[in-house]
mmCIF file of C-alpha atoms in Angstrom:
data_model
loop_
_atom_site.group_PDB
_atom_site.id
_atom_site.type_symbol
_atom_site.label_atom_id
_atom_site.label_comp_id
_atom_site.label_asym_id
_atom_site.label_seq_id
_atom_site.Cartn_x
_atom_site.Cartn_y
_atom_site.Cartn_z
ATOM 1 C CA UNK A 44 -18.878 -32.959 -76.989
ATOM 2 C CA UNK A 45 -19.638 -35.703 -75.616
ATOM 3 C CA UNK A 46 -15.771 -36.450 -74.697
ATOM 4 C CA UNK A 47 -15.902 -33.271 -73.506
ATOM 5 C CA UNK A 48 -18.552 -33.996 -71.148
ATOM 6 C CA UNK A 49 -16.832 -37.468 -70.151
ATOM 7 C CA UNK A 50 -14.311 -35.086 -69.760
ATOM 8 C CA UNK A 51 -14.681 -33.016 -66.894
ATOM 9 C CA UNK A 52 -17.284 -35.934 -64.944
ATOM 10 C CA UNK A 53 -14.083 -37.153 -62.929
ATOM 11 C CA UNK A 54 -11.972 -34.106 -62.242
ATOM 12 C CA UNK A 55 -13.805 -33.743 -58.587
ATOM 13 C CA UNK A 56 -14.207 -30.300 -57.078
ATOM 14 C CA UNK A 57 -12.069 -30.315 -54.693
ATOM 15 C CA UNK A 58 -9.213 -30.750 -57.649
ATOM 16 C CA UNK A 59 -10.329 -26.994 -58.866
ATOM 17 C CA UNK A 60 -10.184 -25.182 -55.320
ATOM 18 C CA UNK A 61 -6.319 -26.408 -55.163
ATOM 19 C CA UNK A 62 -5.693 -25.385 -58.940
ATOM 20 C CA UNK A 63 -7.569 -22.242 -58.353
ATOM 21 C CA UNK A 64 -5.854 -21.194 -55.011
ATOM 22 C CA UNK A 65 -1.984 -22.582 -56.025
ATOM 23 C CA UNK A 66 -2.132 -19.891 -58.718
ATOM 24 C CA UNK A 67 -4.232 -17.784 -56.314
ATOM 25 C CA UNK A 68 -0.900 -17.656 -53.624
ATOM 26 C CA UNK A 69 1.424 -17.060 -56.859
ATOM 27 C CA UNK A 70 0.050 -14.430 -57.551
ATOM 28 C CA UNK A 71 0.361 -12.821 -53.877
ATOM 29 C CA UNK A 72 3.728 -13.812 -54.207
ATOM 30 C CA UNK A 73 4.512 -12.360 -57.391
ATOM 31 C CA UNK A 74 3.428 -8.867 -55.683
ATOM 32 C CA UNK A 75 5.286 -9.914 -52.440
ATOM 33 C CA UNK A 76 8.825 -10.573 -54.188
ATOM 34 C CA UNK A 77 9.068 -8.905 -57.192
ATOM 35 C CA UNK A 78 9.676 -4.489 -57.246
ATOM 36 C CA UNK A 79 9.094 -4.040 -60.699
ATOM 37 C CA UNK A 80 5.411 -2.183 -60.959
ATOM 38 C CA UNK A 81 4.190 -3.919 -64.333
ATOM 39 C CA UNK A 82 5.052 -7.671 -63.394
ATOM 40 C CA UNK A 83 2.951 -6.737 -60.261
ATOM 41 C CA UNK A 84 0.713 -5.710 -62.349
ATOM 42 C CA UNK A 85 0.580 -9.108 -63.719
ATOM 43 C CA UNK A 86 0.239 -10.981 -61.124
ATOM 44 C CA UNK A 87 -2.604 -8.982 -59.425
ATOM 45 C CA UNK A 88 -4.286 -10.642 -63.782
ATOM 46 C CA UNK A 89 -3.160 -13.525 -62.343
ATOM 47 C CA UNK A 90 -5.262 -13.414 -59.036
ATOM 48 C CA UNK A 91 -8.289 -12.178 -61.091
ATOM 49 C CA UNK A 92 -7.829 -15.399 -63.661
ATOM 50 C CA UNK A 93 -7.443 -17.649 -60.766
ATOM 51 C CA UNK A 94 -10.430 -16.226 -59.035
ATOM 52 C CA UNK A 95 -12.575 -16.355 -63.126
ATOM 53 C CA UNK A 96 -12.014 -20.408 -62.841
ATOM 54 C CA UNK A 97 -13.050 -21.401 -59.730
ATOM 55 C CA UNK A 98 -16.366 -19.326 -60.262
ATOM 56 C CA UNK A 99 -16.987 -20.701 -63.829
ATOM 57 C CA UNK A 100 -15.491 -24.016 -62.135
ATOM 58 C CA UNK A 101 -18.691 -23.686 -59.027
ATOM 59 C CA UNK A 102 -21.567 -22.446 -62.337
ATOM 60 C CA UNK A 103 -20.858 -26.066 -63.590
ATOM 61 C CA UNK A 104 -21.103 -27.272 -60.269
ATOM 62 C CA UNK A 105 -24.395 -26.212 -58.904
ATOM 63 C CA UNK A 106 -25.865 -26.269 -62.632
ATOM 64 C CA UNK A 107 -26.025 -21.427 -62.350
ATOM 65 C CA UNK A 108 -25.251 -19.743 -65.292
ATOM 66 C CA UNK A 109 -24.961 -16.722 -62.953
ATOM 67 C CA UNK A 110 -21.849 -17.554 -62.251
ATOM 68 C CA UNK A 111 -20.336 -16.973 -65.589
ATOM 69 C CA UNK A 112 -22.273 -14.061 -66.257
ATOM 70 C CA UNK A 113 -20.522 -12.767 -63.278
ATOM 71 C CA UNK A 114 -17.366 -14.193 -64.933
ATOM 72 C CA UNK A 115 -18.297 -12.293 -68.063
ATOM 73 C CA UNK A 116 -18.429 -8.842 -65.563
ATOM 74 C CA UNK A 117 -15.289 -9.492 -63.471
ATOM 75 C CA UNK A 118 -13.506 -9.134 -67.081
ATOM 76 C CA UNK A 119 -15.301 -6.423 -68.083
ATOM 77 C CA UNK A 120 -13.924 -4.522 -64.748
ATOM 78 C CA UNK A 121 -10.246 -6.228 -65.769
ATOM 79 C CA UNK A 122 -10.171 -4.779 -68.906
ATOM 80 C CA UNK A 123 -10.586 -1.141 -67.672
ATOM 81 C CA UNK A 124 -8.503 -1.704 -64.260
ATOM 82 C CA UNK A 125 -5.636 -2.287 -66.821
ATOM 83 C CA UNK A 126 -5.817 0.862 -68.727
ATOM 84 C CA UNK A 127 -6.530 2.928 -65.456
ATOM 85 C CA UNK A 128 -3.495 1.362 -63.952
ATOM 86 C CA UNK A 129 -1.128 1.247 -67.319
ATOM 87 C CA UNK A 130 -1.688 4.843 -67.166
ATOM 88 C CA UNK A 131 -1.063 5.821 -63.764
ATOM 89 C CA UNK A 132 2.412 3.309 -64.831
ATOM 90 C CA UNK A 133 2.730 5.401 -67.770
ATOM 91 C CA UNK A 134 2.644 8.284 -65.777
ATOM 92 C CA UNK A 135 4.936 7.837 -62.526
ATOM 93 C CA UNK A 136 7.372 6.596 -65.098
ATOM 94 C CA UNK A 137 7.374 10.074 -67.197
ATOM 95 C CA UNK A 138 7.788 11.427 -63.161
ATOM 96 C CA UNK A 139 10.043 9.245 -61.755
ATOM 97 C CA UNK A 140 11.895 7.435 -65.054
ATOM 98 C CA UNK A 141 11.570 4.748 -62.735
ATOM 99 C CA UNK A 142 8.969 1.537 -62.492
ATOM 100 C CA UNK A 143 10.750 0.413 -59.271
ATOM 101 C CA UNK A 144 7.900 0.888 -56.551
ATOM 102 C CA UNK A 145 10.537 1.492 -54.047
ATOM 103 C CA UNK A 146 10.775 4.798 -55.740
ATOM 104 C CA UNK A 147 7.162 5.840 -55.167
ATOM 105 C CA UNK A 148 7.807 5.635 -50.793
ATOM 106 C CA UNK A 149 6.932 9.752 -50.699
ATOM 107 C CA UNK A 150 3.404 8.555 -48.900
ATOM 108 C CA UNK A 151 5.079 6.215 -46.773
ATOM 109 C CA UNK A 152 5.107 8.630 -43.424
ATOM 110 C CA UNK B 283 -9.917 -37.023 -67.125
ATOM 111 C CA UNK B 284 -6.180 -37.223 -67.429
ATOM 112 C CA UNK B 285 -6.238 -33.799 -69.461
ATOM 113 C CA UNK B 286 -7.004 -31.726 -66.820
ATOM 114 C CA UNK B 287 -4.218 -32.637 -65.019
ATOM 115 C CA UNK B 288 -1.764 -31.816 -67.985
ATOM 116 C CA UNK B 289 -3.919 -28.653 -68.152
ATOM 117 C CA UNK B 290 -3.449 -27.753 -64.640
ATOM 118 C CA UNK B 291 0.268 -28.924 -64.257
ATOM 119 C CA UNK B 292 0.810 -26.715 -67.482
ATOM 120 C CA UNK B 293 -1.050 -23.770 -65.712
ATOM 121 C CA UNK B 294 0.539 -23.866 -62.986
ATOM 122 C CA UNK B 295 3.803 -24.543 -64.464
ATOM 123 C CA UNK B 296 3.579 -21.415 -66.587
ATOM 124 C CA UNK B 297 2.151 -19.061 -63.619
ATOM 125 C CA UNK B 298 5.270 -20.043 -61.613
ATOM 126 C CA UNK B 299 7.503 -18.782 -64.809
ATOM 127 C CA UNK B 300 5.187 -15.118 -64.949
ATOM 128 C CA UNK B 301 6.804 -14.048 -61.404
ATOM 129 C CA UNK B 302 10.519 -15.790 -62.159
ATOM 130 C CA UNK B 303 11.287 -14.091 -64.958
ATOM 131 C CA UNK B 304 13.763 -12.092 -65.329
ATOM 132 C CA UNK B 305 12.870 -9.834 -68.192
ATOM 133 C CA UNK B 306 9.255 -8.391 -68.309
ATOM 134 C CA UNK B 307 8.613 -9.336 -71.767
ATOM 135 C CA UNK B 308 9.183 -12.922 -71.127
ATOM 136 C CA UNK B 309 7.112 -12.383 -68.570
ATOM 137 C CA UNK B 310 4.149 -11.074 -70.568
ATOM 138 C CA UNK B 311 4.938 -14.301 -72.901
ATOM 139 C CA UNK B 312 4.385 -16.199 -69.633
ATOM 140 C CA UNK B 313 1.261 -15.361 -69.029
ATOM 141 C CA UNK B 314 0.187 -14.736 -72.690
ATOM 142 C CA UNK B 315 0.799 -18.843 -72.111
ATOM 143 C CA UNK B 316 -0.619 -19.073 -68.693
ATOM 144 C CA UNK B 317 -4.168 -18.054 -70.620
ATOM 145 C CA UNK B 318 -5.293 -19.971 -73.405
ATOM 146 C CA UNK B 319 -4.569 -22.770 -70.443
ATOM 147 C CA UNK B 320 -6.904 -21.399 -68.729
ATOM 148 C CA UNK B 321 -8.896 -20.988 -72.160
ATOM 149 C CA UNK B 322 -8.316 -24.448 -72.515
ATOM 150 C CA UNK B 323 -9.546 -25.101 -68.807
ATOM 151 C CA UNK B 324 -12.908 -23.065 -70.130
ATOM 152 C CA UNK B 325 -13.519 -25.174 -72.936
ATOM 153 C CA UNK B 326 -13.043 -28.312 -70.933
ATOM 154 C CA UNK B 327 -15.740 -27.669 -68.436
ATOM 155 C CA UNK B 328 -17.742 -26.616 -71.837
ATOM 156 C CA UNK B 329 -17.920 -22.511 -70.629
ATOM 157 C CA UNK B 330 -17.685 -21.789 -74.844
ATOM 158 C CA UNK B 331 -18.606 -17.949 -74.273
ATOM 159 C CA UNK B 332 -16.129 -17.749 -71.567
ATOM 160 C CA UNK B 333 -13.604 -19.002 -73.660
ATOM 161 C CA UNK B 334 -14.239 -17.044 -76.392
ATOM 162 C CA UNK B 335 -14.129 -13.435 -73.951
ATOM 163 C CA UNK B 336 -11.175 -14.957 -72.404
ATOM 164 C CA UNK B 337 -9.104 -15.696 -75.888
ATOM 165 C CA UNK B 338 -10.249 -12.253 -77.144
ATOM 166 C CA UNK B 339 -10.022 -9.746 -74.130
ATOM 167 C CA UNK B 340 -7.349 -11.343 -71.924
ATOM 168 C CA UNK B 341 -4.843 -12.887 -74.459
ATOM 169 C CA UNK B 342 -5.897 -10.804 -77.329
ATOM 170 C CA UNK B 343 -6.449 -7.137 -76.003
ATOM 171 C CA UNK B 344 -4.754 -6.600 -72.256
ATOM 172 C CA UNK B 345 -1.071 -8.425 -72.662
ATOM 173 C CA UNK B 346 -1.012 -6.559 -76.117
ATOM 174 C CA UNK B 347 -1.913 -3.659 -74.178
ATOM 175 C CA UNK B 348 0.572 -4.606 -71.260
ATOM 176 C CA UNK B 349 3.299 -4.988 -74.288
ATOM 177 C CA UNK B 350 2.326 -1.880 -75.659
ATOM 178 C CA UNK B 351 3.243 -0.115 -72.557
ATOM 179 C CA UNK B 352 6.725 -2.127 -71.946
ATOM 180 C CA UNK B 353 7.450 -1.028 -75.362
ATOM 181 C CA UNK B 354 7.283 2.632 -73.943
ATOM 182 C CA UNK B 355 8.874 2.484 -71.112
ATOM 183 C CA UNK B 356 12.031 1.025 -72.505
ATOM 184 C CA UNK B 357 13.943 -0.916 -69.882
ATOM 185 C CA UNK B 358 16.748 -1.119 -71.267
ATOM 186 C CA UNK B 359 18.977 -0.547 -68.829
ATOM 187 C CA UNK B 360 18.407 -2.150 -66.533
ATOM 188 C CA UNK B 361 16.149 -4.711 -65.831
ATOM 189 C CA UNK B 362 14.906 -4.648 -62.462
ATOM 190 C CA UNK B 363 16.485 -3.902 -58.342
ATOM 191 C CA UNK B 364 16.457 -7.249 -56.866
ATOM 192 C CA UNK B 365 15.027 -7.685 -53.688
ATOM 193 C CA UNK B 366 17.105 -8.533 -51.082
ATOM 194 C CA UNK B 367 16.680 -12.178 -49.458
ATOM 195 C CA UNK B 368 14.566 -11.748 -46.729
ATOM 196 C CA UNK B 369 11.735 -9.588 -47.824
ATOM 197 C CA UNK B 370 11.388 -12.412 -50.700
ATOM 198 C CA UNK B 371 12.169 -15.325 -47.837
ATOM 199 C CA UNK B 372 8.977 -13.194 -45.889
ATOM 200 C CA UNK B 373 7.143 -13.207 -48.976
ATOM 201 C CA UNK B 374 7.312 -17.178 -50.332
ATOM 202 C CA UNK B 375 6.225 -17.306 -46.004
ATOM 203 C CA UNK B 376 3.665 -15.371 -46.900
ATOM 204 C CA UNK B 377 1.872 -16.712 -49.882
ATOM 205 C CA UNK B 378 2.579 -20.023 -48.646
ATOM 206 C CA UNK B 379 0.979 -19.388 -45.421
ATOM 207 C CA UNK B 380 -2.123 -18.222 -47.290
ATOM 208 C CA UNK B 381 -1.679 -21.571 -49.446
ATOM 209 C CA UNK B 382 -2.127 -24.135 -46.473
ATOM 210 C CA UNK B 383 -5.029 -21.812 -44.819
ATOM 211 C CA UNK B 384 -7.091 -22.740 -48.151
ATOM 212 C CA UNK B 385 -5.782 -26.461 -48.118
ATOM 213 C CA UNK B 386 -6.792 -26.637 -44.253
ATOM 214 C CA UNK B 387 -10.133 -24.779 -44.689
ATOM 215 C CA UNK B 388 -10.649 -28.014 -48.247
ATOM 216 C CA UNK B 389 -9.359 -30.576 -45.842
ATOM 217 C CA UNK B 390 -11.908 -29.257 -42.933
ATOM 218 C CA UNK B 391 -15.258 -28.963 -45.465
ATOM 219 C CA UNK B 392 -14.584 -32.070 -46.933
ATOM 220 C CA UNK B 393 -16.384 -31.278 -50.166
ATOM 221 C CA UNK B 394 -15.096 -33.615 -53.354
ATOM 222 C CA UNK B 395 -17.624 -34.203 -55.223
ATOM 223 C CA UNK B 396 -17.138 -34.661 -58.259
ATOM 224 C CA UNK B 397 -18.297 -31.382 -60.954
ATOM 225 C CA UNK B 398 -20.742 -32.516 -63.595
ATOM 226 C CA UNK B 399 -22.539 -30.541 -66.413
ATOM 227 C CA UNK B 400 -25.796 -31.594 -65.830
ATOM 228 C CA UNK B 401 -27.317 -29.284 -68.955
ATOM 229 C CA UNK B 402 -25.419 -29.068 -71.418
ATOM 230 C CA UNK B 403 -25.970 -26.008 -72.983
ATOM 231 C CA UNK B 404 -25.357 -24.351 -69.534
ATOM 232 C CA UNK B 405 -21.682 -21.647 -70.772
ATOM 233 C CA UNK B 406 -23.375 -21.530 -74.342
ATOM 234 C CA UNK B 407 -23.748 -18.235 -75.678
ATOM 235 C CA UNK B 408 -27.654 -18.419 -76.583
ATOM 236 C CA UNK B 409 -28.409 -19.579 -72.641
ATOM 237 C CA UNK B 410 -25.471 -16.854 -71.234
ATOM 238 C CA UNK B 411 -27.162 -13.543 -73.244
ATOM 239 C CA UNK B 412 -30.644 -14.905 -72.225
ATOM 240 C CA UNK B 413 -30.027 -14.133 -68.704
ATOM 241 C CA UNK B 414 -27.458 -11.234 -69.371
ATOM 242 C CA UNK B 415 -30.607 -9.546 -71.197
ATOM 243 C CA UNK B 416 -33.314 -10.671 -69.031
ATOM 244 C CA UNK B 417 -31.885 -11.004 -65.199
ATOM 245 C CA UNK B 418 -28.647 -8.316 -65.524
ATOM 246 C CA UNK B 419 -29.814 -6.335 -68.364
ATOM 247 C CA UNK B 420 -29.377 -2.641 -65.016
ATOM 248 C CA UNK B 421 -25.777 -4.039 -64.247
ATOM 249 C CA UNK B 422 -24.469 -4.090 -68.651
ATOM 250 C CA UNK B 423 -25.195 -1.055 -68.812
ATOM 251 C CA UNK B 424 -23.575 0.292 -65.833
ATOM 252 C CA UNK B 425 -20.471 -1.632 -67.228
ATOM 253 C CA UNK B 426 -20.625 0.086 -70.447
ATOM 254 C CA UNK B 427 -21.033 3.609 -67.738
ATOM 255 C CA UNK B 428 -17.298 1.938 -65.645
ATOM 256 C CA UNK B 429 -15.487 1.301 -69.373
ATOM 257 C CA UNK B 430 -16.414 4.564 -70.870
ATOM 258 C CA UNK B 431 -14.764 6.264 -67.629
ATOM 259 C CA UNK B 432 -12.201 4.108 -67.702
ATOM 260 C CA UNK B 433 -11.607 5.113 -71.175
ATOM 261 C CA UNK B 434 -11.927 8.792 -70.390
ATOM 262 C CA UNK B 435 -9.573 7.983 -67.379
ATOM 263 C CA UNK B 436 -6.494 6.479 -69.218
ATOM 264 C CA UNK B 437 -6.262 9.325 -71.917
ATOM 265 C CA UNK B 438 -6.790 11.985 -69.350
ATOM 266 C CA UNK B 439 -4.070 9.901 -66.935
ATOM 267 C CA UNK B 440 -1.516 9.020 -69.716
ATOM 268 C CA UNK B 441 -1.380 12.825 -72.030
ATOM 269 C CA UNK B 442 0.964 14.711 -71.341
ATOM 270 C CA UNK B 443 0.130 17.839 -69.048
ATOM 271 C CA UNK B 444 1.102 21.432 -70.382
ATOM 272 C CA UNK B 445 3.806 23.263 -68.682
ATOM 273 C CA UNK B 446 2.999 25.539 -66.029
ATOM 274 C CA UNK B 447 6.454 27.582 -65.022
#
């Protein structure tokens, strides 16, 4: 445990913010450029996870455990969201035989 | 110190592979690797409870759910019609603008103090459990209702509705 504590001591907070924002923007790009609904969903998960990591980094930085409790709640929420979202994707596939999101443009205009 | 940078490089690398892999199954497997690197990040910050929960919930439950869904909707015909290059470039520019904005704000704020772990048992189960069941008892119970309603909703959505002809 001493070595672990020594490991994190030298890392500036900036680098955590940089890492999390890079992964968040990779998630945003993934949502924008893919058409497969499941891959879009996975990009959303990526964004959610990067925010979790940043919350934990700030929680350690401030010495306040509330951030980690929040991350726990976000994980519970993500589990619920994934269950409902994947059920919706299965239902869409059953109705349209495709999970291409461009098929679902009937609500567009 | 160099452990963090190596793991950070790995997480960025695998998350780029997640959004660029052609086959959705490969993309899910890369997502599992990305979440594993996140677990290592949590361990490096000594947030042991979150590391275990991330390992079990994300890698164990959520990604298995993804794999099962992909198995149910059988994508063997054609993986995915590609988007046009214009849309791809627009997506890259959008995400890149977001990243540049965040980095510029970071430069303006100029926070660069190191992340110090003052209290070594901050992220242990004992400490977090005390906080969770003292101050956040009501949100904890409400989240159980959320999980129950999500389960009922998923079952309702995914069951085949009877033909009403």
